[in-house]
Amino acid sequence: MLLSELLKAIDYNSIINRSGSEPENIDILSLSCDSRKVFDDSMFVCLPGAVADGHAFARSAYGEGCRIFVVEREIQLPDDAFIIITSDTRTAFARLSAKFFGDPAEEMTIIGITGTKGKTTSSLLIYDILNKNGIPTGYIGSNGVFFQNTRFHTVNTTPESYDLHMHMRKMLDAGVNTLVMEVSSQALKMARVHGIKFNICVFTNLSPDHIGEFEHPDFDDYKNCKRSLFNNYGAEYIVYNADDEYGEEMVASSRADKASIAIRKKDADLCADRITYFRSPGTIGVSFECTRLGKTFPVALSFPGEFSVYNALTAIAVCSRMGLSPEVICNTMKETRIKGRFETYELPNGATVVIDYAHNGVSLKAALQGLRTYEPTRLICLFGSIGGRTRMRRAELGLVASRDADFCILTSDNPDNEPPAAIISEIASYFTAGSCPYVAIPDRKQAIEYALSHSEKGDIILLAGKGHETYQTVCGVRLDFSEAEIVSDYAHEFANDNLS
């Protein structure tokens, strides 16, 4: 796309080019905020970040052949560089990205889901239901990017603007014009979704998370970023959790049509009652009765706990808005499985292994309390915490697990450049008198094998924190690591050993 055409998408103060060249006929083949991904015909957008400032990498981008720069302040580069100064490079990057890919969001029905917990499961329930019932739908979130038979890995829950619009364009080209997207607080704070219209918006719940030096300075900032989704992005329809203490506050100022979901508030638009928990080999699930528009119908799904009821109510509300009947929605949902979200395996010895992404105190507490309702012989929890950031989670995780599990195995979870033993030691400091017993095994594979080999019939073993992830980040390097493969291999070897 010609630079002169691309620049129509943004407001800018000036263009500096000391060689006297004009920008009209410069063809731009890519945009990037990463100086390592630019080349001769790229535009480099300097984004200020929590850890590093993109302006500091402009000369590096120039060295890779880039000559077009979007900045918030004047920078020193050779005379042939075009330096475009704007007041906010983050919103500029979003607008430029949309323009570059032909404004794909304008051609799509977009469902945005935000909240502390439940974003991924709710999103993928909706994704599965819509696709299986004739509405081609894409997904962008923690588990990656999915559409048709295409899969892409993502670094962030909500990718940067350029990647978002690129994936939306690919979806449209493949005949997919509905998208369900997890919208993180950081994506809202960092303007990654700036300018996108979300037709349907969902609020799952809210509790303190992502608060720290490199994320949100405090809870109010975290809350207000999430709340902006319901007020600033064109929502036509909002589904919200009325049982959550922040539910009404989050959506109150929006003029969109609203549907409330609840278990406790019986006047909600969609209400769950008669909740029953069931367990069978390889399945831990929940069933309930849902009342909507005065009609009651049965719901069953293969996910445990009360929180799964909220996820199911969310999916029913959204998919009903998309034109599907409750009967069709529930029949589909009954068969849905989601990778890394209460992914269940039955061991040959009668123990059950559950792989879940629970990686903070709130989600771990919900997971453990949900699994406790199935009356395991022992509830065993294996977990760690990421290195380098969100250190407040270590206290949360340690306190919750020490109280709500029968036995814990403390191990690594993406330690990155921080010594795993130091992270484990910090978590262990929250195990005090009266806490459940624990062992510390820094190598996560060895820790899982220990848990499996020491399990007994009726035990439930929760492998918490990794979920869908297929890697372990150590010293800045992503190493292949799949908990599902470790569990499957162990079960296979166990069965073979008992046959021989």
JSON list of N, CA, C and O in Angstrom, two decimals, residues 113 116-129 139-143 157 180-182 202 204-205 301-305 307-316 319 333 336-343 355-358 363 468:
[
{"chain": "A", "resi": 113, "resn": "ILE", "atom": "N", "xyz": [-14.73, -10.93, 24.69]},
{"chain": "A", "resi": 113, "resn": "ILE", "atom": "CA", "xyz": [-14.95, -11.44, 26.05]},
{"chain": "A", "resi": 113, "resn": "ILE", "atom": "C", "xyz": [-13.82, -10.98, 26.96]},
{"chain": "A", "resi": 113, "resn": "ILE", "atom": "O", "xyz": [-12.64, -11.21, 26.66]},
{"chain": "A", "resi": 116, "resn": "THR", "atom": "N", "xyz": [-11.52, -11.65, 34.50]},
{"chain": "A", "resi": 116, "resn": "THR", "atom": "CA", "xyz": [-10.32, -12.25, 35.08]},
{"chain": "A", "resi": 116, "resn": "THR", "atom": "C", "xyz": [-10.26, -13.73, 34.78]},
{"chain": "A", "resi": 116, "resn": "THR", "atom": "O", "xyz": [-9.21, -14.26, 34.41]},
{"chain": "A", "resi": 117, "resn": "LYS", "atom": "N", "xyz": [-11.35, -14.43, 34.94]},
{"chain": "A", "resi": 117, "resn": "LYS", "atom": "CA", "xyz": [-11.40, -15.87, 34.68]},
{"chain": "A", "resi": 117, "resn": "LYS", "atom": "C", "xyz": [-12.50, -16.15, 33.66]},
{"chain": "A", "resi": 117, "resn": "LYS", "atom": "O", "xyz": [-13.44, -15.37, 33.49]},
{"chain": "A", "resi": 118, "resn": "GLY", "atom": "N", "xyz": [-12.37, -17.29, 33.00]},
{"chain": "A", "resi": 118, "resn": "GLY", "atom": "CA", "xyz": [-13.45, -17.77, 32.13]},
{"chain": "A", "resi": 118, "resn": "GLY", "atom": "C", "xyz": [-13.41, -17.31, 30.70]},
{"chain": "A", "resi": 118, "resn": "GLY", "atom": "O", "xyz": [-14.24, -17.74, 29.89]},
{"chain": "A", "resi": 119, "resn": "LYS", "atom": "N", "xyz": [-12.44, -16.44, 30.34]},
{"chain": "A", "resi": 119, "resn": "LYS", "atom": "CA", "xyz": [-12.42, -15.91, 28.97]},
{"chain": "A", "resi": 119, "resn": "LYS", "atom": "C", "xyz": [-12.20, -17.03, 27.95]},
{"chain": "A", "resi": 119, "resn": "LYS", "atom": "O", "xyz": [-12.90, -17.12, 26.95]},
{"chain": "A", "resi": 120, "resn": "THR", "atom": "N", "xyz": [-11.21, -17.87, 28.21]},
{"chain": "A", "resi": 120, "resn": "THR", "atom": "CA", "xyz": [-10.85, -18.88, 27.23]},
{"chain": "A", "resi": 120, "resn": "THR", "atom": "C", "xyz": [-11.93, -19.94, 27.08]},
{"chain": "A", "resi": 120, "resn": "THR", "atom": "O", "xyz": [-12.36, -20.26, 25.96]},
{"chain": "A", "resi": 121, "resn": "THR", "atom": "N", "xyz": [-12.39, -20.49, 28.20]},
{"chain": "A", "resi": 121, "resn": "THR", "atom": "CA", "xyz": [-13.41, -21.53, 28.11]},
{"chain": "A", "resi": 121, "resn": "THR", "atom": "C", "xyz": [-14.69, -21.01, 27.49]},
{"chain": "A", "resi": 121, "resn": "THR", "atom": "O", "xyz": [-15.27, -21.65, 26.60]},
{"chain": "A", "resi": 122, "resn": "SER", "atom": "N", "xyz": [-15.13, -19.84, 27.90]},
{"chain": "A", "resi": 122, "resn": "SER", "atom": "CA", "xyz": [-16.35, -19.26, 27.31]},
{"chain": "A", "resi": 122, "resn": "SER", "atom": "C", "xyz": [-16.17, -19.02, 25.82]},
{"chain": "A", "resi": 122, "resn": "SER", "atom": "O", "xyz": [-17.05, -19.34, 25.02]},
{"chain": "A", "resi": 123, "resn": "SER", "atom": "N", "xyz": [-15.02, -18.46, 25.45]},
{"chain": "A", "resi": 123, "resn": "SER", "atom": "CA", "xyz": [-14.76, -18.17, 24.03]},
{"chain": "A", "resi": 123, "resn": "SER", "atom": "C", "xyz": [-14.77, -19.44, 23.19]},
{"chain": "A", "resi": 123, "resn": "SER", "atom": "O", "xyz": [-15.38, -19.48, 22.11]},
{"chain": "A", "resi": 124, "resn": "LEU", "atom": "N", "xyz": [-14.10, -20.49, 23.69]},
{"chain": "A", "resi": 124, "resn": "LEU", "atom": "CA", "xyz": [-14.00, -21.71, 22.89]},
{"chain": "A", "resi": 124, "resn": "LEU", "atom": "C", "xyz": [-15.29, -22.51, 22.90]},
{"chain": "A", "resi": 124, "resn": "LEU", "atom": "O", "xyz": [-15.57, -23.24, 21.94]},
{"chain": "A", "resi": 125, "resn": "LEU", "atom": "N", "xyz": [-16.09, -22.39, 23.94]},
{"chain": "A", "resi": 125, "resn": "LEU", "atom": "CA", "xyz": [-17.44, -22.98, 23.88]},
{"chain": "A", "resi": 125, "resn": "LEU", "atom": "C", "xyz": [-18.25, -22.32, 22.77]},
{"chain": "A", "resi": 125, "resn": "LEU", "atom": "O", "xyz": [-18.88, -23.00, 21.95]},
{"chain": "A", "resi": 126, "resn": "ILE", "atom": "N", "xyz": [-18.22, -21.00, 22.74]},
{"chain": "A", "resi": 126, "resn": "ILE", "atom": "CA", "xyz": [-18.96, -20.26, 21.71]},
{"chain": "A", "resi": 126, "resn": "ILE", "atom": "C", "xyz": [-18.42, -20.60, 20.32]},
{"chain": "A", "resi": 126, "resn": "ILE", "atom": "O", "xyz": [-19.19, -20.85, 19.38]},
{"chain": "A", "resi": 127, "resn": "TYR", "atom": "N", "xyz": [-17.10, -20.62, 20.18]},
{"chain": "A", "resi": 127, "resn": "TYR", "atom": "CA", "xyz": [-16.45, -20.97, 18.91]},
{"chain": "A", "resi": 127, "resn": "TYR", "atom": "C", "xyz": [-16.92, -22.33, 18.42]},
{"chain": "A", "resi": 127, "resn": "TYR", "atom": "O", "xyz": [-17.28, -22.50, 17.25]},
{"chain": "A", "resi": 128, "resn": "ASP", "atom": "N", "xyz": [-16.92, -23.32, 19.31]},
{"chain": "A", "resi": 128, "resn": "ASP", "atom": "CA", "xyz": [-17.29, -24.68, 18.94]},
{"chain": "A", "resi": 128, "resn": "ASP", "atom": "C", "xyz": [-18.77, -24.76, 18.56]},
{"chain": "A", "resi": 128, "resn": "ASP", "atom": "O", "xyz": [-19.14, -25.37, 17.54]},
{"chain": "A", "resi": 129, "resn": "ILE", "atom": "N", "xyz": [-19.62, -24.14, 19.35]},
{"chain": "A", "resi": 129, "resn": "ILE", "atom": "CA", "xyz": [-21.06, -24.20, 19.10]},
{"chain": "A", "resi": 129, "resn": "ILE", "atom": "C", "xyz": [-21.41, -23.55, 17.76]},
{"chain": "A", "resi": 129, "resn": "ILE", "atom": "O", "xyz": [-22.17, -24.10, 16.96]},
{"chain": "A", "resi": 139, "resn": "TYR", "atom": "N", "xyz": [-11.41, -17.78, 16.17]},
{"chain": "A", "resi": 139, "resn": "TYR", "atom": "CA", "xyz": [-11.11, -17.54, 17.60]},
{"chain": "A", "resi": 139, "resn": "TYR", "atom": "C", "xyz": [-9.71, -16.93, 17.70]},
{"chain": "A", "resi": 139, "resn": "TYR", "atom": "O", "xyz": [-8.78, -17.36, 17.02]},
{"chain": "A", "resi": 140, "resn": "ILE", "atom": "N", "xyz": [-9.58, -15.92, 18.57]},
{"chain": "A", "resi": 140, "resn": "ILE", "atom": "CA", "xyz": [-8.28, -15.36, 18.92]},
{"chain": "A", "resi": 140, "resn": "ILE", "atom": "C", "xyz": [-8.23, -15.25, 20.44]},
{"chain": "A", "resi": 140, "resn": "ILE", "atom": "O", "xyz": [-9.11, -14.64, 21.06]},
{"chain": "A", "resi": 141, "resn": "GLY", "atom": "N", "xyz": [-7.21, -15.85, 21.05]},
{"chain": "A", "resi": 141, "resn": "GLY", "atom": "CA", "xyz": [-7.11, -15.79, 22.50]},
{"chain": "A", "resi": 141, "resn": "GLY", "atom": "C", "xyz": [-5.92, -16.54, 23.04]},
{"chain": "A", "resi": 141, "resn": "GLY", "atom": "O", "xyz": [-4.95, -16.81, 22.31]},
{"chain": "A", "resi": 142, "resn": "SER", "atom": "N", "xyz": [-5.99, -16.93, 24.30]},
{"chain": "A", "resi": 142, "resn": "SER", "atom": "CA", "xyz": [-4.87, -17.57, 24.99]},
{"chain": "A", "resi": 142, "resn": "SER", "atom": "C", "xyz": [-4.42, -18.86, 24.31]},
{"chain": "A", "resi": 142, "resn": "SER", "atom": "O", "xyz": [-3.24, -19.20, 24.35]},
{"chain": "A", "resi": 143, "resn": "ASN", "atom": "N", "xyz": [-5.34, -19.58, 23.71]},
{"chain": "A", "resi": 143, "resn": "ASN", "atom": "CA", "xyz": [-4.99, -20.85, 23.07]},
{"chain": "A", "resi": 143, "resn": "ASN", "atom": "C", "xyz": [-4.48, -20.68, 21.65]},
{"chain": "A", "resi": 143, "resn": "ASN", "atom": "O", "xyz": [-4.11, -21.66, 21.00]},
{"chain": "A", "resi": 157, "resn": "THR", "atom": "N", "xyz": [-2.45, -13.01, 24.92]},
{"chain": "A", "resi": 157, "resn": "THR", "atom": "CA", "xyz": [-3.87, -13.39, 24.82]},
{"chain": "A", "resi": 157, "resn": "THR", "atom": "C", "xyz": [-4.54, -12.65, 23.67]},
{"chain": "A", "resi": 157, "resn": "THR", "atom": "O", "xyz": [-5.23, -13.25, 22.85]},
{"chain": "A", "resi": 180, "resn": "VAL", "atom": "N", "xyz": [-14.78, -14.70, 17.64]},
{"chain": "A", "resi": 180, "resn": "VAL", "atom": "CA", "xyz": [-14.88, -14.58, 19.10]},
{"chain": "A", "resi": 180, "resn": "VAL", "atom": "C", "xyz": [-13.46, -14.37, 19.61]},
{"chain": "A", "resi": 180, "resn": "VAL", "atom": "O", "xyz": [-12.54, -15.12, 19.29]},
{"chain": "A", "resi": 181, "resn": "MET", "atom": "N", "xyz": [-13.28, -13.30, 20.39]},
{"chain": "A", "resi": 181, "resn": "MET", "atom": "CA", "xyz": [-11.94, -12.87, 20.80]},
{"chain": "A", "resi": 181, "resn": "MET", "atom": "C", "xyz": [-11.88, -12.64, 22.30]},
{"chain": "A", "resi": 181, "resn": "MET", "atom": "O", "xyz": [-12.74, -11.99, 22.88]},
{"chain": "A", "resi": 182, "resn": "GLU", "atom": "N", "xyz": [-10.83, -13.19, 22.92]},
{"chain": "A", "resi": 182, "resn": "GLU", "atom": "CA", "xyz": [-10.53, -12.83, 24.30]},
{"chain": "A", "resi": 182, "resn": "GLU", "atom": "C", "xyz": [-9.88, -11.44, 24.28]},
{"chain": "A", "resi": 182, "resn": "GLU", "atom": "O", "xyz": [-8.91, -11.23, 23.56]},
{"chain": "A", "resi": 202, "resn": "VAL", "atom": "N", "xyz": [-18.82, -9.40, 26.42]},
{"chain": "A", "resi": 202, "resn": "VAL", "atom": "CA", "xyz": [-19.10, -10.27, 27.56]},
{"chain": "A", "resi": 202, "resn": "VAL", "atom": "C", "xyz": [-18.21, -9.90, 28.73]},
{"chain": "A", "resi": 202, "resn": "VAL", "atom": "O", "xyz": [-17.00, -9.72, 28.57]},
{"chain": "A", "resi": 204, "resn": "THR", "atom": "N", "xyz": [-17.15, -11.62, 32.30]},
{"chain": "A", "resi": 204, "resn": "THR", "atom": "CA", "xyz": [-17.22, -12.88, 33.04]},
{"chain": "A", "resi": 204, "resn": "THR", "atom": "C", "xyz": [-17.17, -12.65, 34.55]},
{"chain": "A", "resi": 204, "resn": "THR", "atom": "O", "xyz": [-18.04, -13.12, 35.28]},
{"chain": "A", "resi": 205, "resn": "ASN", "atom": "N", "xyz": [-16.17, -11.94, 35.03]},
{"chain": "A", "resi": 205, "resn": "ASN", "atom": "CA", "xyz": [-15.97, -11.72, 36.46]},
{"chain": "A", "resi": 205, "resn": "ASN", "atom": "C", "xyz": [-14.75, -10.83, 36.63]},
{"chain": "A", "resi": 205, "resn": "ASN", "atom": "O", "xyz": [-14.02, -10.58, 35.66]},
{"chain": "A", "resi": 301, "resn": "LEU", "atom": "N", "xyz": [-22.42, -30.51, 30.74]},
{"chain": "A", "resi": 301, "resn": "LEU", "atom": "CA", "xyz": [-21.13, -30.31, 30.07]},
{"chain": "A", "resi": 301, "resn": "LEU", "atom": "C", "xyz": [-20.03, -31.01, 30.84]},
{"chain": "A", "resi": 301, "resn": "LEU", "atom": "O", "xyz": [-20.15, -31.27, 32.05]},
{"chain": "A", "resi": 302, "resn": "SER", "atom": "N", "xyz": [-18.95, -31.31, 30.12]},
{"chain": "A", "resi": 302, "resn": "SER", "atom": "CA", "xyz": [-17.84, -32.07, 30.69]},
{"chain": "A", "resi": 302, "resn": "SER", "atom": "C", "xyz": [-16.75, -31.16, 31.25]},
{"chain": "A", "resi": 302, "resn": "SER", "atom": "O", "xyz": [-15.57, -31.29, 30.90]},
{"chain": "A", "resi": 303, "resn": "PHE", "atom": "N", "xyz": [-17.16, -30.24, 32.09]},
{"chain": "A", "resi": 303, "resn": "PHE", "atom": "CA", "xyz": [-16.24, -29.38, 32.82]},
{"chain": "A", "resi": 303, "resn": "PHE", "atom": "C", "xyz": [-16.75, -29.33, 34.26]},
{"chain": "A", "resi": 303, "resn": "PHE", "atom": "O", "xyz": [-17.96, -29.32, 34.49]},
{"chain": "A", "resi": 304, "resn": "PRO", "atom": "N", "xyz": [-15.86, -29.27, 35.23]},
{"chain": "A", "resi": 304, "resn": "PRO", "atom": "CA", "xyz": [-16.30, -29.32, 36.62]},
{"chain": "A", "resi": 304, "resn": "PRO", "atom": "C", "xyz": [-16.60, -27.94, 37.21]},
{"chain": "A", "resi": 304, "resn": "PRO", "atom": "O", "xyz": [-16.22, -26.91, 36.67]},
{"chain": "A", "resi": 305, "resn": "GLY", "atom": "N", "xyz": [-17.28, -27.96, 38.35]},
{"chain": "A", "resi": 305, "resn": "GLY", "atom": "CA", "xyz": [-17.36, -26.77, 39.18]},
{"chain": "A", "resi": 305, "resn": "GLY", "atom": "C", "xyz": [-18.42, -25.76, 38.80]},
{"chain": "A", "resi": 305, "resn": "GLY", "atom": "O", "xyz": [-18.94, -25.73, 37.69]},
{"chain": "A", "resi": 307, "resn": "PHE", "atom": "N", "xyz": [-18.03, -22.58, 38.42]},
{"chain": "A", "resi": 307, "resn": "PHE", "atom": "CA", "xyz": [-17.57, -21.62, 37.42]},
{"chain": "A", "resi": 307, "resn": "PHE", "atom": "C", "xyz": [-17.89, -22.08, 36.01]},
{"chain": "A", "resi": 307, "resn": "PHE", "atom": "O", "xyz": [-18.11, -21.27, 35.11]},
{"chain": "A", "resi": 308, "resn": "SER", "atom": "N", "xyz": [-17.95, -23.40, 35.80]},
{"chain": "A", "resi": 308, "resn": "SER", "atom": "CA", "xyz": [-18.31, -23.92, 34.48]},
{"chain": "A", "resi": 308, "resn": "SER", "atom": "C", "xyz": [-19.76, -23.61, 34.14]},
{"chain": "A", "resi": 308, "resn": "SER", "atom": "O", "xyz": [-20.12, -23.49, 32.96]},
{"chain": "A", "resi": 309, "resn": "VAL", "atom": "N", "xyz": [-20.59, -23.50, 35.16]},
{"chain": "A", "resi": 309, "resn": "VAL", "atom": "CA", "xyz": [-21.99, -23.13, 34.93]},
{"chain": "A", "resi": 309, "resn": "VAL", "atom": "C", "xyz": [-22.06, -21.72, 34.36]},
{"chain": "A", "resi": 309, "resn": "VAL", "atom": "O", "xyz": [-22.82, -21.44, 33.41]},
{"chain": "A", "resi": 310, "resn": "TYR", "atom": "N", "xyz": [-21.26, -20.81, 34.91]},
{"chain": "A", "resi": 310, "resn": "TYR", "atom": "CA", "xyz": [-21.23, -19.44, 34.38]},
{"chain": "A", "resi": 310, "resn": "TYR", "atom": "C", "xyz": [-20.75, -19.43, 32.92]},
{"chain": "A", "resi": 310, "resn": "TYR", "atom": "O", "xyz": [-21.30, -18.70, 32.08]},
{"chain": "A", "resi": 311, "resn": "ASN", "atom": "N", "xyz": [-19.72, -20.23, 32.62]},
{"chain": "A", "resi": 311, "resn": "ASN", "atom": "CA", "xyz": [-19.23, -20.29, 31.24]},
{"chain": "A", "resi": 311, "resn": "ASN", "atom": "C", "xyz": [-20.31, -20.80, 30.29]},
{"chain": "A", "resi": 311, "resn": "ASN", "atom": "O", "xyz": [-20.48, -20.29, 29.18]},
{"chain": "A", "resi": 312, "resn": "ALA", "atom": "N", "xyz": [-21.05, -21.80, 30.75]},
{"chain": "A", "resi": 312, "resn": "ALA", "atom": "CA", "xyz": [-22.12, -22.35, 29.92]},
{"chain": "A", "resi": 312, "resn": "ALA", "atom": "C", "xyz": [-23.25, -21.34, 29.72]},
{"chain": "A", "resi": 312, "resn": "ALA", "atom": "O", "xyz": [-23.77, -21.18, 28.61]},
{"chain": "A", "resi": 313, "resn": "LEU", "atom": "N", "xyz": [-23.62, -20.63, 30.79]},
{"chain": "A", "resi": 313, "resn": "LEU", "atom": "CA", "xyz": [-24.66, -19.60, 30.66]},
{"chain": "A", "resi": 313, "resn": "LEU", "atom": "C", "xyz": [-24.23, -18.52, 29.68]},
{"chain": "A", "resi": 313, "resn": "LEU", "atom": "O", "xyz": [-25.04, -18.03, 28.88]},
{"chain": "A", "resi": 314, "resn": "THR", "atom": "N", "xyz": [-22.95, -18.14, 29.74]},
{"chain": "A", "resi": 314, "resn": "THR", "atom": "CA", "xyz": [-22.42, -17.15, 28.80]},
{"chain": "A", "resi": 314, "resn": "THR", "atom": "C", "xyz": [-22.58, -17.64, 27.36]},
{"chain": "A", "resi": 314, "resn": "THR", "atom": "O", "xyz": [-23.03, -16.90, 26.48]},
{"chain": "A", "resi": 315, "resn": "ALA", "atom": "N", "xyz": [-22.19, -18.89, 27.12]},
{"chain": "A", "resi": 315, "resn": "ALA", "atom": "CA", "xyz": [-22.28, -19.44, 25.76]},
{"chain": "A", "resi": 315, "resn": "ALA", "atom": "C", "xyz": [-23.73, -19.49, 25.29]},
{"chain": "A", "resi": 315, "resn": "ALA", "atom": "O", "xyz": [-24.02, -19.19, 24.12]},
{"chain": "A", "resi": 316, "resn": "ILE", "atom": "N", "xyz": [-24.63, -19.86, 26.17]},
{"chain": "A", "resi": 316, "resn": "ILE", "atom": "CA", "xyz": [-26.05, -19.92, 25.80]},
{"chain": "A", "resi": 316, "resn": "ILE", "atom": "C", "xyz": [-26.55, -18.53, 25.42]},
{"chain": "A", "resi": 316, "resn": "ILE", "atom": "O", "xyz": [-27.25, -18.34, 24.41]},
{"chain": "A", "resi": 319, "resn": "CYS", "atom": "N", "xyz": [-24.76, -17.36, 22.00]},
{"chain": "A", "resi": 319, "resn": "CYS", "atom": "CA", "xyz": [-25.18, -18.14, 20.82]},
{"chain": "A", "resi": 319, "resn": "CYS", "atom": "C", "xyz": [-26.67, -17.97, 20.52]},
{"chain": "A", "resi": 319, "resn": "CYS", "atom": "O", "xyz": [-27.09, -18.07, 19.36]},
{"chain": "A", "resi": 333, "resn": "MET", "atom": "N", "xyz": [-22.88, -28.27, 23.16]},
{"chain": "A", "resi": 333, "resn": "MET", "atom": "CA", "xyz": [-22.01, -28.00, 24.29]},
{"chain": "A", "resi": 333, "resn": "MET", "atom": "C", "xyz": [-21.71, -29.27, 25.10]},
{"chain": "A", "resi": 333, "resn": "MET", "atom": "O", "xyz": [-20.63, -29.43, 25.67]},
{"chain": "A", "resi": 336, "resn": "THR", "atom": "N", "xyz": [-18.55, -30.80, 23.84]},
{"chain": "A", "resi": 336, "resn": "THR", "atom": "CA", "xyz": [-17.38, -29.94, 23.64]},
{"chain": "A", "resi": 336, "resn": "THR", "atom": "C", "xyz": [-16.27, -30.25, 24.65]},
{"chain": "A", "resi": 336, "resn": "THR", "atom": "O", "xyz": [-16.53, -30.41, 25.85]},
{"chain": "A", "resi": 337, "resn": "ARG", "atom": "N", "xyz": [-15.04, -30.31, 24.16]},
{"chain": "A", "resi": 337, "resn": "ARG", "atom": "CA", "xyz": [-13.84, -30.43, 25.00]},
{"chain": "A", "resi": 337, "resn": "ARG", "atom": "C", "xyz": [-12.89, -29.31, 24.60]},
{"chain": "A", "resi": 337, "resn": "ARG", "atom": "O", "xyz": [-12.81, -28.95, 23.43]},
{"chain": "A", "resi": 338, "resn": "ILE", "atom": "N", "xyz": [-12.14, -28.77, 25.56]},
{"chain": "A", "resi": 338, "resn": "ILE", "atom": "CA", "xyz": [-11.23, -27.66, 25.29]},
{"chain": "A", "resi": 338, "resn": "ILE", "atom": "C", "xyz": [-9.85, -28.01, 25.81]},
{"chain": "A", "resi": 338, "resn": "ILE", "atom": "O", "xyz": [-9.68, -28.33, 26.99]},
{"chain": "A", "resi": 339, "resn": "LYS", "atom": "N", "xyz": [-8.87, -27.91, 24.93]},
{"chain": "A", "resi": 339, "resn": "LYS", "atom": "CA", "xyz": [-7.50, -28.27, 25.29]},
{"chain": "A", "resi": 339, "resn": "LYS", "atom": "C", "xyz": [-6.99, -27.37, 26.42]},
{"chain": "A", "resi": 339, "resn": "LYS", "atom": "O", "xyz": [-7.05, -26.15, 26.34]},
{"chain": "A", "resi": 340, "resn": "GLY", "atom": "N", "xyz": [-6.51, -28.01, 27.49]},
{"chain": "A", "resi": 340, "resn": "GLY", "atom": "CA", "xyz": [-5.88, -27.27, 28.58]},
{"chain": "A", "resi": 340, "resn": "GLY", "atom": "C", "xyz": [-6.84, -26.63, 29.55]},
{"chain": "A", "resi": 340, "resn": "GLY", "atom": "O", "xyz": [-6.43, -25.96, 30.49]},
{"chain": "A", "resi": 341, "resn": "ARG", "atom": "N", "xyz": [-8.14, -26.84, 29.35]},
{"chain": "A", "resi": 341, "resn": "ARG", "atom": "CA", "xyz": [-9.15, -26.33, 30.28]},
{"chain": "A", "resi": 341, "resn": "ARG", "atom": "C", "xyz": [-9.88, -27.52, 30.86]},
{"chain": "A", "resi": 341, "resn": "ARG", "atom": "O", "xyz": [-10.76, -28.10, 30.24]},
{"chain": "A", "resi": 342, "resn": "PHE", "atom": "N", "xyz": [-9.47, -27.93, 32.05]},
{"chain": "A", "resi": 342, "resn": "PHE", "atom": "CA", "xyz": [-10.00, -29.12, 32.70]},
{"chain": "A", "resi": 342, "resn": "PHE", "atom": "C", "xyz": [-9.99, -30.32, 31.76]},
{"chain": "A", "resi": 342, "resn": "PHE", "atom": "O", "xyz": [-10.96, -31.04, 31.62]},
{"chain": "A", "resi": 343, "resn": "GLU", "atom": "N", "xyz": [-8.83, -30.48, 31.14]},
{"chain": "A", "resi": 343, "resn": "GLU", "atom": "CA", "xyz": [-8.59, -31.62, 30.27]},
{"chain": "A", "resi": 343, "resn": "GLU", "atom": "C", "xyz": [-8.34, -32.84, 31.18]},
{"chain": "A", "resi": 343, "resn": "GLU", "atom": "O", "xyz": [-7.43, -32.83, 31.99]},
{"chain": "A", "resi": 355, "resn": "ILE", "atom": "N", "xyz": [-5.69, -31.41, 33.72]},
{"chain": "A", "resi": 355, "resn": "ILE", "atom": "CA", "xyz": [-4.76, -30.37, 33.28]},
{"chain": "A", "resi": 355, "resn": "ILE", "atom": "C", "xyz": [-5.55, -29.08, 33.10]},
{"chain": "A", "resi": 355, "resn": "ILE", "atom": "O", "xyz": [-6.53, -29.05, 32.35]},
{"chain": "A", "resi": 356, "resn": "ASP", "atom": "N", "xyz": [-5.13, -28.03, 33.79]},
{"chain": "A", "resi": 356, "resn": "ASP", "atom": "CA", "xyz": [-5.87, -26.77, 33.68]},
{"chain": "A", "resi": 356, "resn": "ASP", "atom": "C", "xyz": [-4.91, -25.59, 33.78]},
{"chain": "A", "resi": 356, "resn": "ASP", "atom": "O", "xyz": [-3.84, -25.67, 34.39]},
{"chain": "A", "resi": 357, "resn": "TYR", "atom": "N", "xyz": [-5.34, -24.47, 33.18]},
{"chain": "A", "resi": 357, "resn": "TYR", "atom": "CA", "xyz": [-4.50, -23.27, 33.08]},
{"chain": "A", "resi": 357, "resn": "TYR", "atom": "C", "xyz": [-4.51, -22.43, 34.36]},
{"chain": "A", "resi": 357, "resn": "TYR", "atom": "O", "xyz": [-3.87, -21.38, 34.40]},
{"chain": "A", "resi": 358, "resn": "ALA", "atom": "N", "xyz": [-5.23, -22.86, 35.39]},
{"chain": "A", "resi": 358, "resn": "ALA", "atom": "CA", "xyz": [-5.32, -22.07, 36.63]},
{"chain": "A", "resi": 358, "resn": "ALA", "atom": "C", "xyz": [-3.93, -21.60, 37.05]},
{"chain": "A", "resi": 358, "resn": "ALA", "atom": "O", "xyz": [-3.08, -22.40, 37.45]},
{"chain": "A", "resi": 363, "resn": "SER", "atom": "N", "xyz": [-8.21, -18.33, 40.22]},
{"chain": "A", "resi": 363, "resn": "SER", "atom": "CA", "xyz": [-8.54, -19.47, 39.36]},
{"chain": "A", "resi": 363, "resn": "SER", "atom": "C", "xyz": [-8.13, -20.79, 40.01]},
{"chain": "A", "resi": 363, "resn": "SER", "atom": "O", "xyz": [-8.83, -21.80, 39.86]},
{"chain": "A", "resi": 468, "resn": "HIS", "atom": "N", "xyz": [-3.01, -25.30, 28.15]},
{"chain": "A", "resi": 468, "resn": "HIS", "atom": "CA", "xyz": [-2.82, -25.58, 26.73]},
{"chain": "A", "resi": 468, "resn": "HIS", "atom": "C", "xyz": [-1.37, -25.41, 26.28]},
{"chain": "A", "resi": 468, "resn": "HIS", "atom": "O", "xyz": [-1.02, -25.81, 25.17]}
]
